[in-house]
Coordinates of C-alpha atoms and ligand atoms in Angstrom, one line a residue:
M1 CA 0.0 0.0 0.0
S2 CA 1.5 3.3 -1.1
G3 CA 0.5 6.7 -2.4
I4 CA 1.4 7.9 -5.9
V5 CA 1.2 11.4 -7.4
G6 CA 2.0 13.1 -10.7
Y7 CA 2.1 16.7 -11.9
I8 CA 2.4 18.5 -15.2
G9 CA 1.9 22.3 -15.6
N10 CA 3.5 25.7 -15.4
S11 CA 4.5 25.6 -11.8
S12 CA 7.6 24.0 -10.3
A13 CA 6.7 20.3 -9.9
Q14 CA 8.8 19.5 -6.8
P15 CA 6.9 21.5 -4.1
I16 CA 3.5 20.4 -5.6
L17 CA 4.5 16.7 -5.6
L18 CA 5.8 16.9 -2.0
D19 CA 2.7 18.7 -0.9
C20 CA 0.5 16.1 -2.5
L21 CA 2.5 13.3 -1.1
T22 CA 2.1 14.7 2.4
H23 CA -1.6 14.3 2.0
L24 CA -1.1 10.6 1.0
D25 CA 1.3 9.6 3.7
Y26 CA -1.5 7.8 5.6
R27 CA -1.1 5.2 2.8
G28 CA 2.5 4.4 3.9
Y29 CA 5.5 6.2 5.3
D30 CA 8.4 3.9 5.0
S31 CA 10.2 5.8 2.2
A32 CA 9.4 8.5 -0.4
G33 CA 10.7 9.6 -3.7
V34 CA 10.2 11.8 -6.7
A35 CA 11.3 12.0 -10.4
I36 CA 11.3 15.5 -12.0
S37 CA 11.6 16.3 -15.7
N38 CA 12.6 19.7 -17.2
L39 CA 11.5 18.3 -20.6
E40 CA 15.0 17.4 -21.5
K41 CA 16.3 15.4 -18.6
I42 CA 14.8 13.5 -15.7
E43 CA 16.3 13.4 -12.2
L44 CA 15.3 11.2 -9.3
R45 CA 15.6 11.4 -5.5
K46 CA 14.5 8.9 -2.9
E47 CA 14.9 8.7 0.9
T48 CA 13.8 6.3 3.6
G49 CA 11.4 7.7 6.1
R50 CA 8.7 10.2 5.6
I51 CA 8.1 13.1 3.1
E52 CA 9.9 15.5 5.5
D53 CA 13.1 13.4 5.1
L54 CA 12.8 13.5 1.3
D55 CA 12.2 17.3 1.5
A56 CA 15.2 17.8 3.8
S57 CA 17.4 15.8 1.4
L58 CA 16.2 17.9 -1.6
Q59 CA 16.9 21.1 0.3
I60 CA 20.4 20.1 1.1
D61 CA 21.1 18.7 -2.3
P62 CA 18.6 20.0 -4.9
I63 CA 17.8 18.1 -8.1
L64 CA 16.8 19.8 -11.3
E65 CA 13.9 22.3 -11.5
G66 CA 11.1 21.0 -13.7
H67 CA 7.4 21.4 -14.4
L68 CA 6.6 17.7 -14.6
G69 CA 7.1 14.8 -12.3
I70 CA 5.9 11.8 -10.3
G71 CA 6.2 10.9 -6.7
H72 CA 5.6 8.1 -4.2
T73 CA 5.2 7.4 -0.5
R74 CA 5.7 3.7 0.4
W75 CA 4.3 1.1 2.7
A76 CA 6.9 -1.7 2.3
S77 CA 5.3 -4.9 1.1
H78 CA 7.9 -6.6 -1.1
G79 CA 11.4 -5.7 0.3
A80 CA 12.6 -3.8 3.3
P81 CA 12.1 -0.1 3.6
T82 CA 15.5 0.8 2.1
I83 CA 16.6 3.4 -0.4
L84 CA 17.1 0.7 -3.0
N85 CA 13.5 -0.5 -2.6
A86 CA 12.1 3.0 -2.5
H87 CA 10.2 4.3 -5.6
P88 CA 10.6 5.5 -8.3
I89 CA 11.9 2.2 -9.5
T90 CA 13.9 2.1 -12.8
D91 CA 15.7 -0.3 -15.1
E92 CA 19.4 -0.3 -15.1
K93 CA 19.9 2.6 -17.4
E94 CA 16.9 4.6 -16.0
R95 CA 15.1 4.5 -19.3
F96 CA 11.7 4.0 -17.6
I97 CA 10.8 5.4 -14.3
V98 CA 7.9 3.9 -12.4
V99 CA 6.0 4.5 -9.2
H100 CA 3.6 1.8 -8.1
N101 CA 0.8 1.0 -5.6
G102 CA -0.6 -2.5 -5.2
I103 CA 0.9 -5.8 -6.2
I104 CA 2.1 -7.5 -9.4
E105 CA 0.9 -11.0 -8.6
N106 CA 2.8 -12.7 -11.4
Y107 CA 6.1 -10.8 -10.8
L108 CA 8.1 -13.9 -9.9
K109 CA 7.4 -15.6 -13.2
L110 CA 8.0 -12.3 -15.1
K111 CA 11.2 -11.8 -13.1
S112 CA 12.7 -15.2 -13.9
H113 CA 11.9 -14.7 -17.6
L114 CA 13.5 -11.3 -17.6
I115 CA 16.6 -12.6 -15.7
S116 CA 16.9 -15.3 -18.3
Q117 CA 17.0 -12.5 -20.9
G118 CA 19.9 -10.9 -19.1
Y119 CA 18.1 -8.2 -17.0
L120 CA 19.8 -7.4 -13.7
F121 CA 17.5 -7.0 -10.7
V122 CA 18.7 -4.8 -7.9
T123 CA 15.6 -4.4 -5.7
D124 CA 13.4 -6.8 -3.8
T125 CA 10.3 -5.2 -5.1
D126 CA 7.6 -6.7 -7.4
T127 CA 7.6 -3.3 -9.1
E128 CA 11.0 -3.8 -10.8
V129 CA 9.7 -6.1 -13.4
I130 CA 7.8 -3.2 -14.9
P131 CA 10.7 -1.0 -16.1
H132 CA 12.5 -4.0 -17.3
L133 CA 9.5 -5.2 -19.3
L134 CA 9.1 -1.7 -20.7
V135 CA 12.7 -1.9 -21.9
E136 CA 12.2 -5.4 -23.3
Y137 CA 9.1 -4.3 -25.3
D138 CA 10.1 -0.7 -26.0
T139 CA 8.7 0.5 -29.3
G140 CA 10.2 4.0 -29.0
D141 CA 6.9 5.4 -27.9
V142 CA 6.1 5.2 -24.2
E143 CA 2.3 5.1 -24.5
E144 CA 2.5 2.3 -27.1
T145 CA 5.0 0.4 -25.0
V146 CA 2.9 0.6 -21.9
R147 CA -0.1 -0.7 -23.9
K148 CA 2.0 -3.6 -25.0
V149 CA 3.2 -4.4 -21.5
L150 CA 0.0 -3.8 -19.5
P151 CA -1.7 -7.1 -20.4
M152 CA 1.3 -9.0 -19.1
L153 CA 0.8 -7.7 -15.6
K154 CA -1.6 -9.5 -13.2
G155 CA -2.9 -8.2 -9.9
S156 CA -4.4 -5.0 -8.6
F157 CA -2.2 -1.9 -9.1
A158 CA -1.9 1.7 -10.0
L159 CA 1.1 3.1 -11.8
A160 CA 2.6 6.4 -13.0
I161 CA 5.3 6.0 -15.6
M162 CA 7.9 8.3 -17.2
S163 CA 10.4 7.7 -20.0
R164 CA 13.8 9.3 -20.5
N165 CA 13.1 9.3 -24.3
Q166 CA 9.9 11.2 -23.9
P167 CA 10.5 13.4 -20.8
D168 CA 7.3 15.5 -21.6
T169 CA 4.9 12.6 -20.8
I170 CA 3.5 10.9 -17.8
I171 CA 1.3 7.8 -18.1
G172 CA -1.2 6.8 -15.4
I173 CA -2.8 3.4 -15.1
S174 CA -5.3 2.0 -12.7
Q175 CA -6.2 -1.7 -12.4
E176 CA -8.5 -2.4 -9.5
N177 CA -6.5 0.2 -7.6
P178 CA -7.3 3.9 -7.3
L179 CA -5.7 6.5 -9.4
I180 CA -7.3 9.9 -10.1
V181 CA -6.6 12.5 -12.8
G182 CA -7.1 16.0 -11.5
F183 CA -7.8 18.8 -14.1
G184 CA -6.4 22.2 -13.2
N185 CA -5.9 25.5 -15.1
N186 CA -3.4 24.5 -17.7
E187 CA -2.1 21.8 -15.4
A188 CA -3.0 18.2 -14.5
F189 CA -2.4 15.9 -11.6
L190 CA -2.4 12.2 -10.8
S191 CA -3.1 11.0 -7.3
S192 CA -4.1 7.8 -5.4
D193 CA -6.7 9.9 -3.5
I194 CA -8.6 13.1 -3.9
A195 CA -7.2 14.2 -0.5
A196 CA -4.0 15.3 -2.2
L197 CA -5.7 17.3 -4.9
L198 CA -8.1 19.5 -2.9
S199 CA -6.0 22.6 -2.8
Y200 CA -5.3 22.4 -6.6
T201 CA -8.5 21.3 -8.2
K202 CA -12.0 19.9 -7.6
E203 CA -12.4 18.5 -11.1
I204 CA -11.4 14.9 -11.4
H205 CA -11.7 11.7 -13.4
P206 CA -11.0 8.4 -11.6
I207 CA -9.1 6.2 -14.1
K208 CA -11.1 3.0 -14.7
N209 CA -9.8 -0.5 -15.3
G210 CA -8.6 -0.7 -18.9
E211 CA -8.0 3.1 -19.2
I212 CA -4.7 4.8 -19.7
A213 CA -4.2 8.5 -18.8
V214 CA -1.6 10.3 -21.0
L215 CA -0.5 13.6 -19.5
R216 CA 1.5 16.0 -21.8
P217 CA 2.1 19.7 -21.6
G218 CA -1.3 21.3 -22.2
E219 CA -3.2 18.1 -22.7
V220 CA -4.6 15.1 -20.9
K221 CA -5.9 12.2 -22.8
I222 CA -7.8 9.3 -21.4
K223 CA -7.5 6.3 -23.7
T224 CA -8.5 2.7 -23.9
I225 CA -5.9 0.0 -23.9
A226 CA -6.5 -0.3 -27.7
G227 CA -5.5 3.4 -28.0
D228 CA -9.0 5.0 -28.6
T229 CA -9.6 8.3 -26.9
I230 CA -12.4 8.4 -24.3
H231 CA -14.1 11.6 -23.3
P232 CA -13.8 11.6 -19.5
K233 CA -16.9 12.4 -17.5
K234 CA -15.3 14.9 -15.1
R235 CA -16.6 14.9 -11.5
I236 CA -16.5 17.6 -8.9
I237 CA -15.1 16.6 -5.5
E238 CA -17.7 17.1 -2.8
W239 CA -15.2 17.2 0.2
H240 CA -13.7 20.4 1.3
E241 CA -10.2 21.4 2.2
D242 CA -11.2 21.9 5.9
D243 CA -12.2 18.2 6.1
F244 CA -8.6 17.4 5.5
S245 CA -6.9 20.0 7.7
L246 CA -5.9 19.6 11.3
Q247 CA -7.7 22.8 12.3
D248 CA -6.8 23.4 15.9
Y249 CA -5.9 19.9 16.8
D250 CA -2.4 18.4 17.2
H251 CA -3.4 15.1 15.6
Y252 CA -6.0 13.8 13.1
M253 CA -6.8 11.0 15.6
L254 CA -8.0 13.4 18.2
K255 CA -9.8 15.6 15.6
E256 CA -11.6 12.5 14.3
I257 CA -12.5 11.3 17.8
M258 CA -14.0 14.7 18.5
E259 CA -15.8 14.8 15.2
Q260 CA -17.9 11.8 16.0
P261 CA -21.1 13.6 17.1
A262 CA -21.1 15.4 13.7
A263 CA -20.2 12.3 11.8
L264 CA -23.0 10.3 13.5
K265 CA -25.4 13.0 12.6
N266 CA -24.4 12.7 9.0
T267 CA -24.7 8.9 9.1
L268 CA -28.3 9.2 10.5
K269 CA -29.3 12.1 8.3
G270 CA -32.3 11.3 6.1
R271 CA -32.2 7.7 7.3
L272 CA -33.9 8.0 10.6
T273 CA -37.4 9.3 10.7
E274 CA -39.6 9.9 13.8
T275 CA -40.8 6.4 13.7
G276 CA -38.6 4.3 11.4
V277 CA -35.6 3.8 9.3
Q278 CA -35.2 4.4 5.5
L279 CA -32.3 3.3 3.4
P280 CA -33.3 4.0 -0.2
E281 CA -30.0 2.6 -1.4
L282 CA -31.5 -0.8 -0.5
D283 CA -34.9 -0.4 -2.2
S284 CA -34.0 -2.6 -5.1
F285 CA -32.3 -5.1 -2.7
F286 CA -35.6 -5.6 -0.9
E287 CA -37.5 -5.8 -4.2
E288 CA -35.2 -8.7 -5.3
H289 CA -34.6 -10.4 -2.0
D290 CA -36.5 -11.7 1.0
V291 CA -34.1 -11.5 3.9
S292 CA -35.8 -14.4 5.7
Q293 CA -34.9 -16.7 2.7
F294 CA -31.1 -16.3 3.2
R295 CA -29.5 -19.4 4.6
R296 CA -26.4 -17.6 5.6
I297 CA -25.7 -13.9 6.4
I298 CA -22.0 -13.3 6.7
I299 CA -20.3 -10.1 7.8
V300 CA -16.8 -9.8 6.3
A301 CA -14.2 -7.1 7.1
N302 CA -10.7 -6.4 8.5
G303 CA -9.3 -4.7 11.5
T304 CA -11.6 -2.1 13.1
S305 CA -14.2 -2.7 10.5
Y306 CA -14.3 -6.4 11.5
H307 CA -14.9 -5.3 15.1
S308 CA -17.8 -3.2 14.1
G309 CA -19.0 -6.3 12.2
L310 CA -18.9 -8.3 15.4
I311 CA -21.1 -5.8 17.1
G312 CA -23.5 -5.9 14.1
K313 CA -23.6 -9.7 14.3
K314 CA -24.6 -9.8 17.9
V315 CA -27.3 -7.2 17.5
M316 CA -28.6 -8.5 14.2
E317 CA -28.9 -12.1 15.2
T318 CA -30.9 -11.4 18.4
M319 CA -33.2 -9.1 16.5
L320 CA -33.7 -11.3 13.5
D321 CA -33.4 -14.7 15.1
I322 CA -31.3 -15.7 12.1
P323 CA -27.7 -16.8 12.9
I324 CA -25.2 -14.3 11.5
E325 CA -21.6 -15.2 10.9
T326 CA -18.5 -13.1 10.8
A327 CA -15.2 -13.6 9.0
V328 CA -12.0 -11.6 8.6
S329 CA -11.6 -11.0 4.9
S330 CA -8.2 -12.6 4.6
E331 CA -9.7 -15.9 5.9
F332 CA -13.0 -15.7 4.1
C333 CA -11.2 -15.5 0.7
C334 CA -9.6 -18.8 1.5
E335 CA -12.2 -20.7 3.5
H336 CA -15.9 -20.0 3.9
G337 CA -18.1 -23.1 3.9
P338 CA -20.9 -23.5 1.4
L339 CA -21.8 -20.3 -0.6
N340 CA -24.4 -19.6 -3.2
E341 CA -27.1 -17.0 -4.0
K342 CA -28.8 -17.9 -0.7
A343 CA -25.8 -16.4 1.3
L344 CA -25.9 -12.7 1.8
I345 CA -22.5 -11.1 2.3
L346 CA -22.2 -7.8 4.2
I347 CA -18.8 -6.3 3.5
I348 CA -17.5 -3.5 5.7
S349 CA -14.6 -1.3 4.7
Q350 CA -13.9 2.4 5.6
S351 CA -11.6 2.9 2.7
G352 CA -13.3 0.5 0.2
E353 CA -9.8 -0.3 -0.9
T354 CA -8.5 -3.0 1.4
A355 CA -7.2 -5.8 -0.8
D356 CA -8.2 -8.6 1.6
T357 CA -11.8 -7.3 1.6
L358 CA -11.9 -6.8 -2.2
S359 CA -10.6 -10.3 -2.6
A360 CA -13.4 -11.6 -0.2
W361 CA -15.9 -9.7 -2.4
S362 CA -14.5 -11.6 -5.5
E363 CA -14.8 -14.9 -3.7
A364 CA -18.5 -14.1 -2.8
K365 CA -19.3 -13.1 -6.4
R366 CA -17.6 -16.3 -7.7
Y367 CA -20.5 -18.2 -5.9
G368 CA -23.2 -15.7 -6.9
C369 CA -23.8 -14.3 -3.4
P370 CA -25.5 -10.9 -3.2
T371 CA -23.2 -8.3 -1.6
I372 CA -24.0 -5.2 0.4
A373 CA -21.1 -2.9 1.1
I374 CA -20.9 -0.6 4.1
T375 CA -18.2 1.9 3.3
N376 CA -17.1 5.5 3.8
K377 CA -16.0 5.9 0.2
R378 CA -19.2 6.4 -1.9
R379 CA -17.3 6.0 -5.1
G380 CA -14.5 3.7 -3.9
N381 CA -13.5 0.4 -5.4
L382 CA -15.8 -1.6 -3.1
A383 CA -18.8 0.6 -3.7
R384 CA -18.3 0.2 -7.5
K385 CA -18.2 -3.6 -7.1
A386 CA -20.8 -4.4 -4.5
D387 CA -24.4 -5.0 -5.6
Y388 CA -25.7 -2.5 -3.0
T389 CA -23.8 0.2 -1.0
I390 CA -24.6 2.0 2.2
C391 CA -22.2 4.9 2.8
T392 CA -21.3 5.7 6.4
N393 CA -21.0 9.5 5.5
A394 CA -18.3 9.9 8.2
G395 CA -16.2 12.4 6.2
P396 CA -12.6 11.8 5.5
E397 CA -10.7 9.7 8.1
L398 CA -7.0 10.4 7.8
A399 CA -5.4 9.0 11.1
V400 CA -4.3 5.4 10.6
P401 CA -6.2 4.3 13.7
A402 CA -9.9 4.1 12.8
T403 CA -12.2 5.9 15.2
K404 CA -15.2 7.6 13.6
A405 CA -15.2 4.8 11.0
Y406 CA -16.0 2.4 13.8
T407 CA -18.9 4.2 15.4
T408 CA -20.5 5.2 12.1
Q409 CA -20.2 1.6 10.8
I410 CA -21.9 0.3 13.9
T411 CA -24.6 2.9 13.4
V412 CA -25.3 1.7 9.9
L413 CA -25.4 -1.8 11.1
L414 CA -28.0 -0.8 13.7
L415 CA -30.1 0.8 11.0
L416 CA -29.8 -2.3 8.9
S417 CA -30.7 -4.5 11.8
I418 CA -33.9 -2.4 12.3
L419 CA -34.8 -2.6 8.6
F420 CA -34.1 -6.4 8.4
T421 CA -36.1 -6.9 11.6
E422 CA -39.1 -5.0 10.1
K423 CA -38.9 -6.8 6.8
T424 CA -38.7 -10.3 8.5
Q425 CA -41.0 -9.4 11.4
G426 CA -38.2 -10.7 13.6
P427 CA -38.4 -11.1 17.4
G428 CA -36.6 -7.8 17.9
L429 CA -39.6 -5.9 16.5
N430 CA -40.7 -4.7 20.0
R431 CA -37.2 -3.2 20.5
V432 CA -37.4 -1.0 17.4
P433 CA -39.3 2.0 18.8
D434 CA -36.8 2.3 21.7
M435 CA -33.8 1.9 19.4
I436 CA -35.2 4.6 17.1
K437 CA -35.8 7.0 19.9
E438 CA -32.3 6.5 21.3
L439 CA -30.6 6.7 17.9
H440 CA -32.1 10.2 17.6
Q441 CA -30.2 11.1 20.8
L442 CA -27.0 9.3 19.9
P443 CA -24.9 12.2 18.5
E444 CA -25.8 14.2 21.7
E445 CA -24.9 11.3 24.0
V446 CA -21.6 10.8 22.3
D447 CA -20.9 14.5 22.6
K448 CA -21.7 14.3 26.4
T449 CA -19.4 11.2 26.7
L450 CA -16.5 13.2 25.1
I451 CA -17.0 16.0 27.6
M452 CA -17.3 13.6 30.6
T453 CA -14.4 11.4 29.9
Q454 CA -11.6 13.4 28.3
D455 CA -9.9 14.7 31.4
A456 CA -10.2 11.5 33.4
I457 CA -8.8 9.5 30.5
D458 CA -5.8 11.8 30.1
Q459 CA -4.9 11.1 33.8
F460 CA -5.3 7.4 33.5
A461 CA -3.2 7.4 30.3
Q462 CA -0.3 8.8 32.5
V463 CA -0.7 5.7 34.8
T464 CA -0.3 3.3 31.8
E465 CA 2.9 5.1 30.8
D466 CA 5.2 2.6 32.5
Q467 CA 3.2 -0.5 31.7
Q468 CA 4.1 -3.0 29.0
S469 CA 0.7 -4.8 29.0
L470 CA -2.9 -4.2 29.8
F471 CA -6.1 -6.3 29.7
L472 CA -9.6 -5.4 28.8
I473 CA -12.5 -7.5 29.8
G474 CA -16.3 -7.5 29.2
R475 CA -19.2 -9.8 28.5
G476 CA -21.4 -9.8 25.4
L477 CA -21.2 -6.6 23.5
D478 CA -18.7 -5.3 26.0
Y479 CA -16.4 -8.2 25.1
V480 CA -16.5 -7.3 21.5
L481 CA -15.9 -3.6 22.3
A482 CA -12.9 -4.8 24.4
L483 CA -11.4 -6.3 21.3
E484 CA -11.5 -2.9 19.6
G485 CA -10.2 -1.1 22.7
A486 CA -7.2 -3.5 22.7
L487 CA -6.5 -3.0 19.0
K488 CA -6.5 0.7 19.5
L489 CA -4.0 0.5 22.4
Q490 CA -1.7 -1.9 20.3
E491 CA -1.8 0.3 17.3
V492 CA -1.3 3.7 18.9
A493 CA 0.5 3.1 22.3
Y494 CA 2.4 -0.1 21.3
L495 CA 1.0 -1.6 24.5
H496 CA 0.5 -5.3 24.7
A497 CA -3.2 -5.0 25.2
D498 CA -5.4 -8.1 25.1
A499 CA -9.2 -8.5 25.3
Y500 CA -10.9 -11.3 27.1
A501 CA -14.4 -12.4 27.7
A502 CA -14.7 -11.5 31.4
G503 CA -15.6 -15.0 32.4
E504 CA -12.7 -16.5 30.5
M505 CA -9.8 -15.0 32.5
K506 CA -10.1 -17.7 35.2
H507 CA -9.4 -20.4 32.6
G508 CA -5.8 -19.4 32.0
T509 CA -5.0 -15.7 31.6
M510 CA -5.6 -15.0 35.3
A511 CA -2.0 -16.5 35.7
L512 CA -0.7 -13.3 34.2
I513 CA -2.4 -11.1 36.8
T514 CA 0.1 -9.8 39.4
P515 CA -0.4 -6.8 41.7
G516 CA -0.8 -3.6 39.8
V517 CA -1.5 -5.0 36.4
P518 CA -3.9 -2.7 34.7
V519 CA -7.3 -4.1 33.6
I520 CA -10.1 -2.1 32.0
A521 CA -13.4 -3.7 32.9
L522 CA -16.3 -2.8 30.7
S523 CA -19.7 -3.1 32.3
T524 CA -22.3 -1.3 30.1
Q525 CA -24.7 -4.2 29.5
K526 CA -27.2 -4.2 32.4
H527 CA -28.3 -7.8 32.0
L528 CA -24.7 -9.1 32.3
R529 CA -23.7 -6.7 35.1
E530 CA -23.8 -9.1 38.1
K531 CA -21.6 -11.7 36.4
T532 CA -19.1 -9.0 35.3
I533 CA -19.0 -7.7 38.8
N534 CA -18.0 -11.2 40.1
N535 CA -15.2 -11.3 37.5
I536 CA -14.0 -7.9 38.6
K537 CA -13.9 -9.1 42.2
E538 CA -11.8 -12.1 41.1
L539 CA -9.3 -9.7 39.6
K540 CA -9.3 -7.4 42.6
A541 CA -8.6 -10.5 44.8
R542 CA -5.3 -10.8 42.8
D543 CA -4.6 -7.0 43.3
A544 CA -5.0 -6.0 39.7
F545 CA -5.4 -2.3 39.1
V546 CA -9.0 -2.2 37.7
V547 CA -10.5 0.7 35.8
G548 CA -14.3 0.2 35.4
V549 CA -16.2 1.7 32.5
T550 CA -19.8 1.8 33.5
T551 CA -22.9 3.9 33.2
I552 CA -23.6 6.9 35.4
G553 CA -24.7 6.0 38.9
D554 CA -23.5 2.4 38.9
D555 CA -22.1 2.6 42.4
E556 CA -21.7 -1.1 42.8
V557 CA -19.0 -1.2 40.1
S558 CA -17.4 2.0 41.3
E559 CA -17.1 0.6 44.8
I560 CA -15.0 -2.4 43.8
V561 CA -12.7 -0.9 41.1
D562 CA -9.7 1.4 41.6
E563 CA -10.9 4.0 39.1
V564 CA -14.2 4.5 37.5
M565 CA -15.1 6.1 34.2
Y566 CA -18.7 7.0 34.0
I567 CA -20.5 7.2 30.6
P568 CA -24.1 8.1 29.8
E569 CA -26.6 5.2 29.7
A570 CA -28.4 4.4 26.5
H571 CA -30.1 1.4 24.8
P572 CA -27.8 -1.6 25.3
Y573 CA -27.2 -1.9 21.5
L574 CA -26.0 1.7 21.4
M575 CA -23.5 1.3 24.3
P576 CA -20.7 -0.1 22.1
I577 CA -20.7 3.3 20.4
I578 CA -20.8 5.4 23.6
A579 CA -18.3 3.2 25.5
A580 CA -15.9 3.3 22.5
I581 CA -15.2 7.0 23.2
P582 CA -13.2 6.5 26.5
L583 CA -11.3 3.6 24.9
Q584 CA -10.4 5.7 21.8
L585 CA -9.3 8.6 24.0
L586 CA -7.3 6.3 26.2
A587 CA -5.4 5.0 23.2
Y588 CA -4.8 8.5 22.0
Y589 CA -3.5 9.8 25.3
A590 CA -1.5 6.6 26.0
G591 CA 0.2 7.1 22.6
T592 CA 0.9 10.8 23.0
V593 CA 2.2 10.5 26.6
R594 CA 4.8 8.0 25.2
G595 CA 5.7 10.4 22.5
Y596 CA 4.5 8.3 19.6
N597 CA 3.1 9.6 16.3
V598 CA -0.4 8.4 16.9
D599 CA -1.6 9.4 13.4
R600 CA 1.1 7.2 11.7
P601 CA 1.9 4.2 13.9
R602 CA 5.0 2.2 13.0
N603 CA 4.6 -0.5 10.4
L604 CA 1.0 0.3 9.6
A605 CA -1.0 2.1 6.9
K606 CA -4.5 3.3 6.6
S607 CA -5.8 1.0 3.9
L608 CA -3.8 -1.9 2.7
T609 CA -4.0 -2.6 -1.0
V610 CA -2.0 -5.8 -0.7
E611 CA -3.2 -9.2 0.6
Ligands
G6P1 C1 -5.8 -1.3 8.1 C2 -6.0 -0.1 9.1 C3 -7.0 -0.4 10.1 C4 -8.3 -0.7 9.4 C5 -8.2 -1.9 8.5 C6 -9.4 -2.1 7.6 O1 -5.2 -2.4 8.8 O2 -4.7 0.2 9.7 O3 -7.2 0.8 10.9 O4 -9.3 -1.0 10.3 O5 -7.1 -1.6 7.6 O6 -9.6 -1.0 6.8 P1 -10.9 -0.7 5.9 O7 -10.6 0.5 5.2 O8 -11.1 -1.9 5.0 O9 -12.0 -0.5 6.9

């Protein structure tokens, strides 16, 4: 997973490319590089680390000034994050210069063929086969050569290519992997994401599979692989620059945590009426399908999206009385039991780009399963593929750790649970009026929770500073939320945080409890409260340092724990959203107190376009 950019126009390319790359570094930050052309020569520079490191290197030792270039920010998949493996990647004589996102699945076969032809490989990347292939099949015209080579490449990838023989041209290609052309005033851009383009243009064309973008001074042509020119349907970007700026926050993670009341309002807007739920994007789904006829309903996702899927599963199956299954995408695409058109697949992905999830979608389609996507990218890859799409409308999420994605995804799953229950007359029908009433209050309750918990969490985060590990426990929905809380602490604070079903600690993990070990005990589900309290007592008997997260006024929990974090009380199905807030804040403060870059945790990237 990486970010790629391109620029051609009247301005100096280098600052624009670096600025655009800065907006893409959520896609990877192991190394960065640029290639700049002055229409006669092309020069390259790459550095390990982030865009700032590349910028510093260019300041100390500038490369040529030019009005055309390409750039890359890398999340290392094939090969260590070294300068050699950093992009742009070239052939031996730097005749072709390539930046690449995604994966060339058949690169090993191509590589051994090219080695047998005498090509020398110097990187560990899959990318390197591309410049060598371009040399091997060079017709003297870069566009024609690319058209010859493209059918040889298998996988999902986006590429920007330059050629030393034609230093006035940039070629952009997208195959199942995002790449957008931006149209400016006598200038044009390429970018993996619109986030990088907002301060330059709002007019874009996402390159489709089988299209090639050819950027030359004063012209942009979109062509088919056969070479026919296509008239692009330009689109106007709906998001605003403000959505992508830090405003007064130090980190995107905190900004996005604090944005949740507004994000939830957007998720609910137009969907929640006084008495019911409407999701017009599913009208044709309900015309074509009877939910009660599905033999399997499977929720498939990765990471935080998988955790919101687990909450969805628990709520949905109690309301519908139909067993709901969950699977992580990377497993589902390999093993999934019997599938056919009677299996409904709900696929969740904030980015709509995650390769594992897209591969799970392909697997579902191979068996003819209907698919509903829940995504934050209305026009992303997943939305384009799925039969039906519900957008979470959370606004851009730029911090690598997902926060508002999680709460808005759960909200969509609650809306879906209500609709499915109404359609199937499921046993949860009598809970619907209360859920609707409380969903109306949800943004306000989340706002209250932010105000109530922020200071207390900040203090508790200081306590965790010297700890290496931490446990989270809960029962039912609290257990599922504990999994997400643990993931956040691992990602952001590099803490060895583990989540356990509260009753399960005594079957083994209790051996790890020594005096002072921090445990966060979630008790937000009233019907499970007594049992959870017993489990907390077991931990206290071993002198663990227990922080209880419970609803306002629950004195019984507060009396037995060391610290208590009160949150507002809502319908039990809404509690995983409200109780997520203190856990997100805890991860944020635990990460910042340790001095980590919470927006860009080590070894991670926002959306992973490799399996
Ligand atoms: C990466 C991110 C996680 C995210 C997961 C799924 O691993 O670091 O934060 O939850 O991908 O992403 P998606 O965009 O498919 O929801």
